[in-house]
């Protein structure tokens, strides 16, 4: 499946350093995103997000920065995100709430100007290649709903008359109102301008409901006449439309049949002159994310193991590797002339920063300085491991050693299980803020083991599909055989182990502690405990139905593969965390586990976070979650 390899990078420190990583310091790490080179390649804009936790504030502040392509003359532009450029490279646009701003510089420099001030809600926007129009997806203000709220008659009829976003356009620099240009009653998602600015290709689906994301089609509308026609409307899922520079082709992604939450996608080439469309060769992971066209090739990103890379898919021939550095790429954007790539790069020991690189050959240039002022504290070495599971399946994962680790020393070890299940543990910066204080664990003398069991992305379609109809089966074997390897290699102390995870990682954590008592501590974040009730209450249900069939047809299987069924076996002290506004894994799932453990006398603590969806966003909550994970492990594992 993949070459046997052991890679290592990181900073290994000598003992006796004065400072070390803490959750508080991790919250000071800035996240970088949306790196967009100007069309002429001379400038780059990007966003930086920092946590603000002053007195009553607990928020993430995102700001737009600008610099020359060599990283000089950095400056703050304003607060917001969703960056775009004018075709002449003399103005940069960004979105802040319901306003899209334009900032001109150079000879045209002026104060930020509001190009769009929409009273409803805005999804995404894009500037036309002509530079004359701005298109966006959005909802008009719902005055009747506002009146209903004020008059206390704001009941909801579930599933009736959903409010779907439409596609709108407005002239830039004119005192005109936006005009609706899509006529479909369906919800409009992402879209792409044709190079002549006469048409827009866009995604549609029945409603914005998350569970219907796999029922996406593609349509095209002519701006002048508002004439709309289908481009791809099958029982498969079609998405990510991208025009070629000459306008002759439209590339998009289509799923295989039957549509599966696990994902099995290929790139389709659609000639706009009426010739038959055709599938292009398979990509490695069969989950391509399209960036745009460069000449006669479509650029796309895809995961490969614990890293990812940029590839080019020619209209004739197999895909070719474009750029695959150490670490992980994200927030990748191709400029409008397809001459430069912007992206964020990070590694286990390198904090995220914005880079720009020519699409052809050339070295990347760091343009941001988001995290260059972080203290130079040591971070433990990270290795990529592989092993064979019980059924001989090859599995890969990451092992981070404690700072100053001496080979052969057995140390307390935390096993961290990723969510999804169609996600992956990747070589991201250990000090980044979030839910798990990885750099802090390493500083405190812990090893951290992060397996990528079957269903993980980055290992091909067949590896992902091994998890169908087998949650709590082969995936459990994968993580436990990996843990056995870390013990056998003399790193993990078998008497000082902890396990934790969020979402599907929470499910697998609950399953693990209900099937073994070898862990001294567990932390379950937004974990699925009862597959029947979770399938009935979650905003996304298809991933369970794809995996197990419908619960009304396969009730016995749902019951058997639910951790709550086996809760009588749990003896591990368990921390339980969840958000009160979580539609993906409702908080009731956490209550099921908490009440069962409490009734049985198992040491447990449950913390519920108000205003919090599936992924905690408020910085004070993130800090609390990291600290609680650390404290729980320190209490029960040391």
mmCIF file of C-alpha atoms in Angstrom, residues 166-456:
data_model
loop_
_atom_site.group_PDB
_atom_site.id
_atom_site.type_symbol
_atom_site.label_atom_id
_atom_site.label_comp_id
_atom_site.label_asym_id
_atom_site.label_seq_id
_atom_site.Cartn_x
_atom_site.Cartn_y
_atom_site.Cartn_z
ATOM 1 C CA UNK A 166 -29.248 31.924 -4.408
ATOM 2 C CA UNK A 167 -26.567 33.307 -6.741
ATOM 3 C CA UNK A 168 -26.418 37.102 -6.990
ATOM 4 C CA UNK A 169 -24.290 39.614 -8.899
ATOM 5 C CA UNK A 170 -23.559 43.327 -8.571
ATOM 6 C CA UNK A 171 -21.562 45.806 -10.651
ATOM 7 C CA UNK A 172 -18.401 46.996 -8.892
ATOM 8 C CA UNK A 173 -18.172 50.720 -8.376
ATOM 9 C CA UNK A 174 -21.769 51.394 -9.416
ATOM 10 C CA UNK A 175 -24.625 52.427 -7.191
ATOM 11 C CA UNK A 176 -26.686 49.402 -8.143
ATOM 12 C CA UNK A 177 -28.449 46.767 -6.133
ATOM 13 C CA UNK A 178 -27.467 43.092 -6.391
ATOM 14 C CA UNK A 179 -29.454 41.122 -8.945
ATOM 15 C CA UNK A 180 -30.428 37.505 -8.506
ATOM 16 C CA UNK A 181 -29.042 35.557 -11.450
ATOM 17 C CA UNK A 182 -29.908 31.957 -10.499
ATOM 18 C CA UNK A 183 -33.474 30.709 -10.903
ATOM 19 C CA UNK A 184 -33.131 27.256 -9.371
ATOM 20 C CA UNK A 185 -35.117 26.749 -6.168
ATOM 21 C CA UNK A 186 -32.259 24.560 -4.912
ATOM 22 C CA UNK A 187 -29.537 25.729 -2.535
ATOM 23 C CA UNK A 188 -26.503 27.212 -4.322
ATOM 24 C CA UNK A 189 -23.031 26.373 -3.058
ATOM 25 C CA UNK A 190 -19.580 27.099 -4.473
ATOM 26 C CA UNK A 191 -19.225 28.555 -7.974
ATOM 27 C CA UNK A 192 -16.715 29.584 -10.643
ATOM 28 C CA UNK A 193 -16.654 32.403 -13.227
ATOM 29 C CA UNK A 194 -16.019 31.576 -16.879
ATOM 30 C CA UNK A 195 -12.880 33.316 -18.217
ATOM 31 C CA UNK A 196 -14.975 35.625 -20.452
ATOM 32 C CA UNK A 197 -17.113 36.688 -17.446
ATOM 33 C CA UNK A 198 -20.281 35.728 -19.318
ATOM 34 C CA UNK A 199 -21.228 32.621 -17.325
ATOM 35 C CA UNK A 200 -20.971 31.062 -13.898
ATOM 36 C CA UNK A 201 -20.903 27.349 -13.090
ATOM 37 C CA UNK A 202 -22.247 26.541 -9.638
ATOM 38 C CA UNK A 203 -23.116 23.711 -7.288
ATOM 39 C CA UNK A 204 -26.697 23.088 -6.219
ATOM 40 C CA UNK A 205 -28.334 20.690 -3.779
ATOM 41 C CA UNK A 206 -31.892 20.344 -2.450
ATOM 42 C CA UNK A 207 -31.293 22.272 0.796
ATOM 43 C CA UNK A 208 -28.319 23.470 2.864
ATOM 44 C CA UNK A 209 -28.852 20.549 5.273
ATOM 45 C CA UNK A 210 -25.483 18.932 5.974
ATOM 46 C CA UNK A 211 -26.882 15.458 5.398
ATOM 47 C CA UNK A 212 -27.697 16.367 1.755
ATOM 48 C CA UNK A 213 -24.197 17.521 0.794
ATOM 49 C CA UNK A 214 -23.741 14.328 -1.240
ATOM 50 C CA UNK A 215 -26.743 15.208 -3.471
ATOM 51 C CA UNK A 216 -24.932 17.994 -5.279
ATOM 52 C CA UNK A 217 -25.349 18.825 -8.982
ATOM 53 C CA UNK A 218 -23.722 21.433 -11.252
ATOM 54 C CA UNK A 219 -25.536 24.020 -13.360
ATOM 55 C CA UNK A 220 -24.419 26.969 -15.477
ATOM 56 C CA UNK A 221 -26.074 30.372 -15.858
ATOM 57 C CA UNK A 222 -25.508 33.005 -18.523
ATOM 58 C CA UNK A 223 -25.219 36.361 -16.745
ATOM 59 C CA UNK A 224 -26.824 38.608 -19.377
ATOM 60 C CA UNK A 225 -29.937 36.501 -19.998
ATOM 61 C CA UNK A 226 -30.065 34.591 -16.672
ATOM 62 C CA UNK A 227 -30.515 31.456 -18.791
ATOM 63 C CA UNK A 228 -29.750 28.415 -16.667
ATOM 64 C CA UNK A 229 -28.873 24.929 -17.864
ATOM 65 C CA UNK A 230 -27.734 21.712 -16.179
ATOM 66 C CA UNK A 231 -24.129 20.646 -16.607
ATOM 67 C CA UNK A 232 -24.052 17.551 -14.397
ATOM 68 C CA UNK A 233 -27.221 16.248 -12.797
ATOM 69 C CA UNK A 234 -27.028 12.542 -12.034
ATOM 70 C CA UNK A 235 -27.666 10.343 -9.012
ATOM 71 C CA UNK A 236 -23.952 10.718 -8.260
ATOM 72 C CA UNK A 237 -22.629 13.781 -6.447
ATOM 73 C CA UNK A 238 -21.002 16.462 -8.624
ATOM 74 C CA UNK A 239 -19.057 19.414 -7.241
ATOM 75 C CA UNK A 240 -16.046 21.766 -7.579
ATOM 76 C CA UNK A 241 -16.626 23.247 -11.085
ATOM 77 C CA UNK A 242 -13.503 24.870 -12.569
ATOM 78 C CA UNK A 243 -13.251 26.486 -16.049
ATOM 79 C CA UNK A 244 -10.144 26.095 -18.184
ATOM 80 C CA UNK A 245 -8.358 29.344 -19.052
ATOM 81 C CA UNK A 246 -9.523 29.190 -22.684
ATOM 82 C CA UNK A 247 -13.103 28.423 -21.642
ATOM 83 C CA UNK A 248 -13.231 25.220 -23.681
ATOM 84 C CA UNK A 249 -13.608 22.875 -20.721
ATOM 85 C CA UNK A 250 -15.224 22.664 -17.354
ATOM 86 C CA UNK A 251 -13.607 20.263 -14.915
ATOM 87 C CA UNK A 252 -15.458 18.992 -11.877
ATOM 88 C CA UNK A 253 -15.469 16.131 -9.391
ATOM 89 C CA UNK A 254 -18.016 13.300 -9.517
ATOM 90 C CA UNK A 255 -18.537 10.570 -6.947
ATOM 91 C CA UNK A 256 -18.718 6.891 -7.711
ATOM 92 C CA UNK A 257 -21.984 4.990 -7.254
ATOM 93 C CA UNK A 258 -23.455 4.270 -4.860
ATOM 94 C CA UNK A 259 -22.573 7.561 -3.167
ATOM 95 C CA UNK A 260 -20.667 6.786 0.033
ATOM 96 C CA UNK A 261 -19.700 9.049 2.919
ATOM 97 C CA UNK A 262 -16.269 7.416 2.744
ATOM 98 C CA UNK A 263 -15.721 9.226 -0.559
ATOM 99 C CA UNK A 264 -14.721 7.810 -3.925
ATOM 100 C CA UNK A 265 -14.322 10.675 -6.395
ATOM 101 C CA UNK A 266 -12.821 11.228 -9.804
ATOM 102 C CA UNK A 267 -12.177 14.263 -12.007
ATOM 103 C CA UNK A 268 -14.481 14.717 -15.006
ATOM 104 C CA UNK A 269 -13.587 16.711 -18.126
ATOM 105 C CA UNK A 270 -16.679 18.398 -19.615
ATOM 106 C CA UNK A 271 -16.163 19.973 -23.076
ATOM 107 C CA UNK A 272 -18.382 23.049 -23.421
ATOM 108 C CA UNK A 273 -18.889 22.501 -27.157
ATOM 109 C CA UNK A 274 -21.189 19.535 -26.635
ATOM 110 C CA UNK A 275 -18.694 16.715 -27.069
ATOM 111 C CA UNK A 276 -19.060 13.817 -24.600
ATOM 112 C CA UNK A 277 -17.536 14.311 -21.187
ATOM 113 C CA UNK A 278 -15.012 11.785 -19.909
ATOM 114 C CA UNK A 279 -13.453 10.639 -16.671
ATOM 115 C CA UNK A 280 -9.780 11.427 -16.165
ATOM 116 C CA UNK A 281 -7.437 8.850 -14.561
ATOM 117 C CA UNK A 282 -7.898 7.958 -10.909
ATOM 118 C CA UNK A 283 -5.984 9.930 -8.319
ATOM 119 C CA UNK A 284 -4.129 8.141 -5.515
ATOM 120 C CA UNK A 285 -6.622 8.768 -2.705
ATOM 121 C CA UNK A 286 -9.639 9.333 -4.979
ATOM 122 C CA UNK A 287 -10.508 12.471 -2.995
ATOM 123 C CA UNK A 288 -9.124 15.295 -5.194
ATOM 124 C CA UNK A 289 -9.675 18.922 -4.152
ATOM 125 C CA UNK A 290 -9.478 21.080 -7.279
ATOM 126 C CA UNK A 291 -7.475 24.323 -7.236
ATOM 127 C CA UNK A 292 -7.880 25.380 -10.862
ATOM 128 C CA UNK A 293 -6.241 25.048 -14.267
ATOM 129 C CA UNK A 294 -2.620 25.560 -15.288
ATOM 130 C CA UNK A 295 -2.282 25.252 -19.034
ATOM 131 C CA UNK A 296 -3.796 21.925 -20.093
ATOM 132 C CA UNK A 297 -3.687 20.481 -16.579
ATOM 133 C CA UNK A 298 -5.977 20.683 -13.567
ATOM 134 C CA UNK A 299 -4.160 21.325 -10.303
ATOM 135 C CA UNK A 300 -5.481 19.531 -7.237
ATOM 136 C CA UNK A 301 -4.509 18.727 -3.659
ATOM 137 C CA UNK A 302 -4.739 15.323 -2.053
ATOM 138 C CA UNK A 303 -3.557 13.597 1.095
ATOM 139 C CA UNK A 304 -0.925 10.882 1.070
ATOM 140 C CA UNK A 305 -0.309 9.286 4.443
ATOM 141 C CA UNK A 306 0.505 11.797 7.161
ATOM 142 C CA UNK A 307 1.292 14.495 4.570
ATOM 143 C CA UNK A 308 -0.339 15.961 1.465
ATOM 144 C CA UNK A 309 0.755 17.372 -1.862
ATOM 145 C CA UNK A 310 -0.215 19.358 -4.969
ATOM 146 C CA UNK A 311 -0.655 17.432 -8.225
ATOM 147 C CA UNK A 312 -1.410 18.235 -11.883
ATOM 148 C CA UNK A 313 -3.907 16.166 -13.889
ATOM 149 C CA UNK A 314 -3.339 16.639 -17.655
ATOM 150 C CA UNK A 315 -6.356 16.351 -19.943
ATOM 151 C CA UNK A 316 -4.465 13.421 -21.470
ATOM 152 C CA UNK A 317 -2.308 11.242 -19.244
ATOM 153 C CA UNK A 318 -1.881 10.356 -15.565
ATOM 154 C CA UNK A 319 -1.520 12.839 -12.686
ATOM 155 C CA UNK A 320 1.903 14.289 -11.936
ATOM 156 C CA UNK A 321 3.386 15.512 -8.674
ATOM 157 C CA UNK A 322 3.858 19.298 -8.506
ATOM 158 C CA UNK A 323 4.898 19.988 -4.917
ATOM 159 C CA UNK A 324 5.297 17.717 -1.879
ATOM 160 C CA UNK A 325 7.318 19.320 0.919
ATOM 161 C CA UNK A 326 7.905 17.910 4.389
ATOM 162 C CA UNK A 327 4.979 18.552 6.717
ATOM 163 C CA UNK A 328 1.469 19.607 5.744
ATOM 164 C CA UNK A 329 0.018 22.103 3.267
ATOM 165 C CA UNK A 330 -3.293 23.921 3.766
ATOM 166 C CA UNK A 331 -5.197 27.042 2.669
ATOM 167 C CA UNK A 332 -3.771 26.552 -0.834
ATOM 168 C CA UNK A 333 -4.918 28.999 -3.514
ATOM 169 C CA UNK A 334 -3.938 29.339 -7.164
ATOM 170 C CA UNK A 335 -3.740 32.906 -8.449
ATOM 171 C CA UNK A 336 -6.005 33.923 -11.329
ATOM 172 C CA UNK A 337 -3.249 33.673 -13.944
ATOM 173 C CA UNK A 338 -2.173 30.205 -12.727
ATOM 174 C CA UNK A 339 1.415 31.354 -12.283
ATOM 175 C CA UNK A 340 1.744 31.168 -8.487
ATOM 176 C CA UNK A 341 0.516 29.001 -5.627
ATOM 177 C CA UNK A 342 -0.162 30.345 -2.170
ATOM 178 C CA UNK A 343 -0.380 27.985 0.792
ATOM 179 C CA UNK A 344 0.243 27.509 4.484
ATOM 180 C CA UNK A 345 3.051 25.137 5.385
ATOM 181 C CA UNK A 346 3.766 23.635 8.791
ATOM 182 C CA UNK A 347 5.371 20.550 10.266
ATOM 183 C CA UNK A 348 5.464 18.848 13.640
ATOM 184 C CA UNK A 349 8.168 21.286 14.767
ATOM 185 C CA UNK A 350 7.419 24.290 12.526
ATOM 186 C CA UNK A 351 4.548 26.680 13.245
ATOM 187 C CA UNK A 352 2.220 27.557 10.341
ATOM 188 C CA UNK A 353 3.257 30.369 8.002
ATOM 189 C CA UNK A 354 2.115 31.625 4.593
ATOM 190 C CA UNK A 355 4.260 30.745 1.561
ATOM 191 C CA UNK A 356 4.150 31.471 -2.148
ATOM 192 C CA UNK A 357 5.730 29.399 -4.905
ATOM 193 C CA UNK A 358 5.749 29.481 -8.729
ATOM 194 C CA UNK A 359 3.491 26.838 -10.241
ATOM 195 C CA UNK A 360 6.474 25.513 -12.194
ATOM 196 C CA UNK A 361 9.871 24.939 -10.657
ATOM 197 C CA UNK A 362 11.014 27.205 -7.861
ATOM 198 C CA UNK A 363 11.564 27.436 -4.132
ATOM 199 C CA UNK A 364 8.758 28.566 -1.842
ATOM 200 C CA UNK A 365 9.114 31.948 -0.131
ATOM 201 C CA UNK A 366 7.752 32.630 3.338
ATOM 202 C CA UNK A 367 5.727 35.847 3.232
ATOM 203 C CA UNK A 368 4.158 35.908 6.708
ATOM 204 C CA UNK A 369 5.701 36.322 10.141
ATOM 205 C CA UNK A 370 2.722 35.138 12.156
ATOM 206 C CA UNK A 371 4.651 32.943 14.570
ATOM 207 C CA UNK A 372 8.271 34.026 14.237
ATOM 208 C CA UNK A 373 8.172 35.617 17.689
ATOM 209 C CA UNK A 374 7.289 32.376 19.486
ATOM 210 C CA UNK A 375 9.871 31.338 22.094
ATOM 211 C CA UNK A 376 12.291 28.731 20.760
ATOM 212 C CA UNK A 377 11.132 25.971 23.076
ATOM 213 C CA UNK A 378 12.012 22.338 22.408
ATOM 214 C CA UNK A 379 9.514 19.953 20.857
ATOM 215 C CA UNK A 380 9.895 16.192 20.945
ATOM 216 C CA UNK A 381 10.882 14.257 17.853
ATOM 217 C CA UNK A 382 8.021 12.940 15.709
ATOM 218 C CA UNK A 383 8.353 9.687 13.800
ATOM 219 C CA UNK A 384 6.148 8.063 11.180
ATOM 220 C CA UNK A 385 5.533 4.408 12.084
ATOM 221 C CA UNK A 386 3.866 1.568 10.217
ATOM 222 C CA UNK A 387 2.712 -1.841 11.395
ATOM 223 C CA UNK A 388 0.436 -4.720 10.451
ATOM 224 C CA UNK A 389 -2.951 -5.157 12.064
ATOM 225 C CA UNK A 390 -4.493 -8.488 13.048
ATOM 226 C CA UNK A 391 -5.769 -9.124 9.519
ATOM 227 C CA UNK A 392 -2.363 -8.173 8.026
ATOM 228 C CA UNK A 393 -3.560 -4.746 6.865
ATOM 229 C CA UNK A 394 -0.762 -2.156 6.795
ATOM 230 C CA UNK A 395 -1.452 0.784 9.101
ATOM 231 C CA UNK A 396 0.483 4.007 9.672
ATOM 232 C CA UNK A 397 0.659 6.529 12.481
ATOM 233 C CA UNK A 398 2.709 9.198 14.217
ATOM 234 C CA UNK A 399 4.717 8.844 17.407
ATOM 235 C CA UNK A 400 5.946 11.951 19.200
ATOM 236 C CA UNK A 401 8.613 11.324 21.818
ATOM 237 C CA UNK A 402 9.039 13.344 25.009
ATOM 238 C CA UNK A 403 11.452 16.261 24.930
ATOM 239 C CA UNK A 404 14.935 14.962 25.753
ATOM 240 C CA UNK A 405 13.893 11.335 25.317
ATOM 241 C CA UNK A 406 16.575 8.714 26.048
ATOM 242 C CA UNK A 407 16.226 5.632 23.854
ATOM 243 C CA UNK A 408 15.000 2.591 25.727
ATOM 244 C CA UNK A 409 13.261 4.592 28.444
ATOM 245 C CA UNK A 410 9.632 3.602 29.007
ATOM 246 C CA UNK A 411 7.443 6.677 29.367
ATOM 247 C CA UNK A 412 3.753 7.437 29.959
ATOM 248 C CA UNK A 413 1.958 7.562 26.621
ATOM 249 C CA UNK A 414 -1.217 9.201 25.314
ATOM 250 C CA UNK A 415 -2.997 7.587 22.362
ATOM 251 C CA UNK A 416 -4.956 10.204 20.389
ATOM 252 C CA UNK A 417 -7.663 8.978 17.982
ATOM 253 C CA UNK A 418 -8.802 11.243 15.143
ATOM 254 C CA UNK A 419 -12.378 12.039 14.124
ATOM 255 C CA UNK A 420 -14.265 11.421 10.916
ATOM 256 C CA UNK A 421 -13.845 8.496 10.641
ATOM 257 C CA UNK A 422 -12.696 9.839 7.280
ATOM 258 C CA UNK A 423 -9.950 12.072 8.653
ATOM 259 C CA UNK A 424 -6.290 11.574 9.474
ATOM 260 C CA UNK A 425 -3.602 12.473 11.973
ATOM 261 C CA UNK A 426 -1.105 14.529 9.974
ATOM 262 C CA UNK A 427 2.264 16.170 10.573
ATOM 263 C CA UNK A 428 0.851 19.476 11.776
ATOM 264 C CA UNK A 429 2.564 21.732 14.280
ATOM 265 C CA UNK A 430 2.419 20.158 17.740
ATOM 266 C CA UNK A 431 2.114 23.560 19.398
ATOM 267 C CA UNK A 432 -0.977 24.724 17.497
ATOM 268 C CA UNK A 433 -4.034 25.640 19.591
ATOM 269 C CA UNK A 434 -7.026 23.346 19.617
ATOM 270 C CA UNK A 435 -8.336 20.543 21.794
ATOM 271 C CA UNK A 436 -5.190 18.564 22.585
ATOM 272 C CA UNK A 437 -2.000 20.048 24.095
ATOM 273 C CA UNK A 438 0.419 17.874 22.108
ATOM 274 C CA UNK A 439 3.511 20.051 22.583
ATOM 275 C CA UNK A 440 2.683 20.342 26.283
ATOM 276 C CA UNK A 441 2.351 16.572 26.669
ATOM 277 C CA UNK A 442 5.758 16.169 25.012
ATOM 278 C CA UNK A 443 7.270 18.818 27.310
ATOM 279 C CA UNK A 444 5.830 17.066 30.363
ATOM 280 C CA UNK A 445 7.505 13.759 29.558
ATOM 281 C CA UNK A 446 4.726 11.990 27.655
ATOM 282 C CA UNK A 447 4.921 10.222 24.337
ATOM 283 C CA UNK A 448 1.922 10.822 22.058
ATOM 284 C CA UNK A 449 0.825 8.075 19.668
ATOM 285 C CA UNK A 450 -1.552 9.059 16.844
ATOM 286 C CA UNK A 451 -2.616 6.092 14.713
ATOM 287 C CA UNK A 452 -4.408 6.355 11.361
ATOM 288 C CA UNK A 453 -6.674 3.281 11.413
ATOM 289 C CA UNK A 454 -8.698 2.003 8.484
ATOM 290 C CA UNK A 455 -11.117 4.691 7.202
ATOM 291 C CA UNK A 456 -8.368 7.323 7.431
#
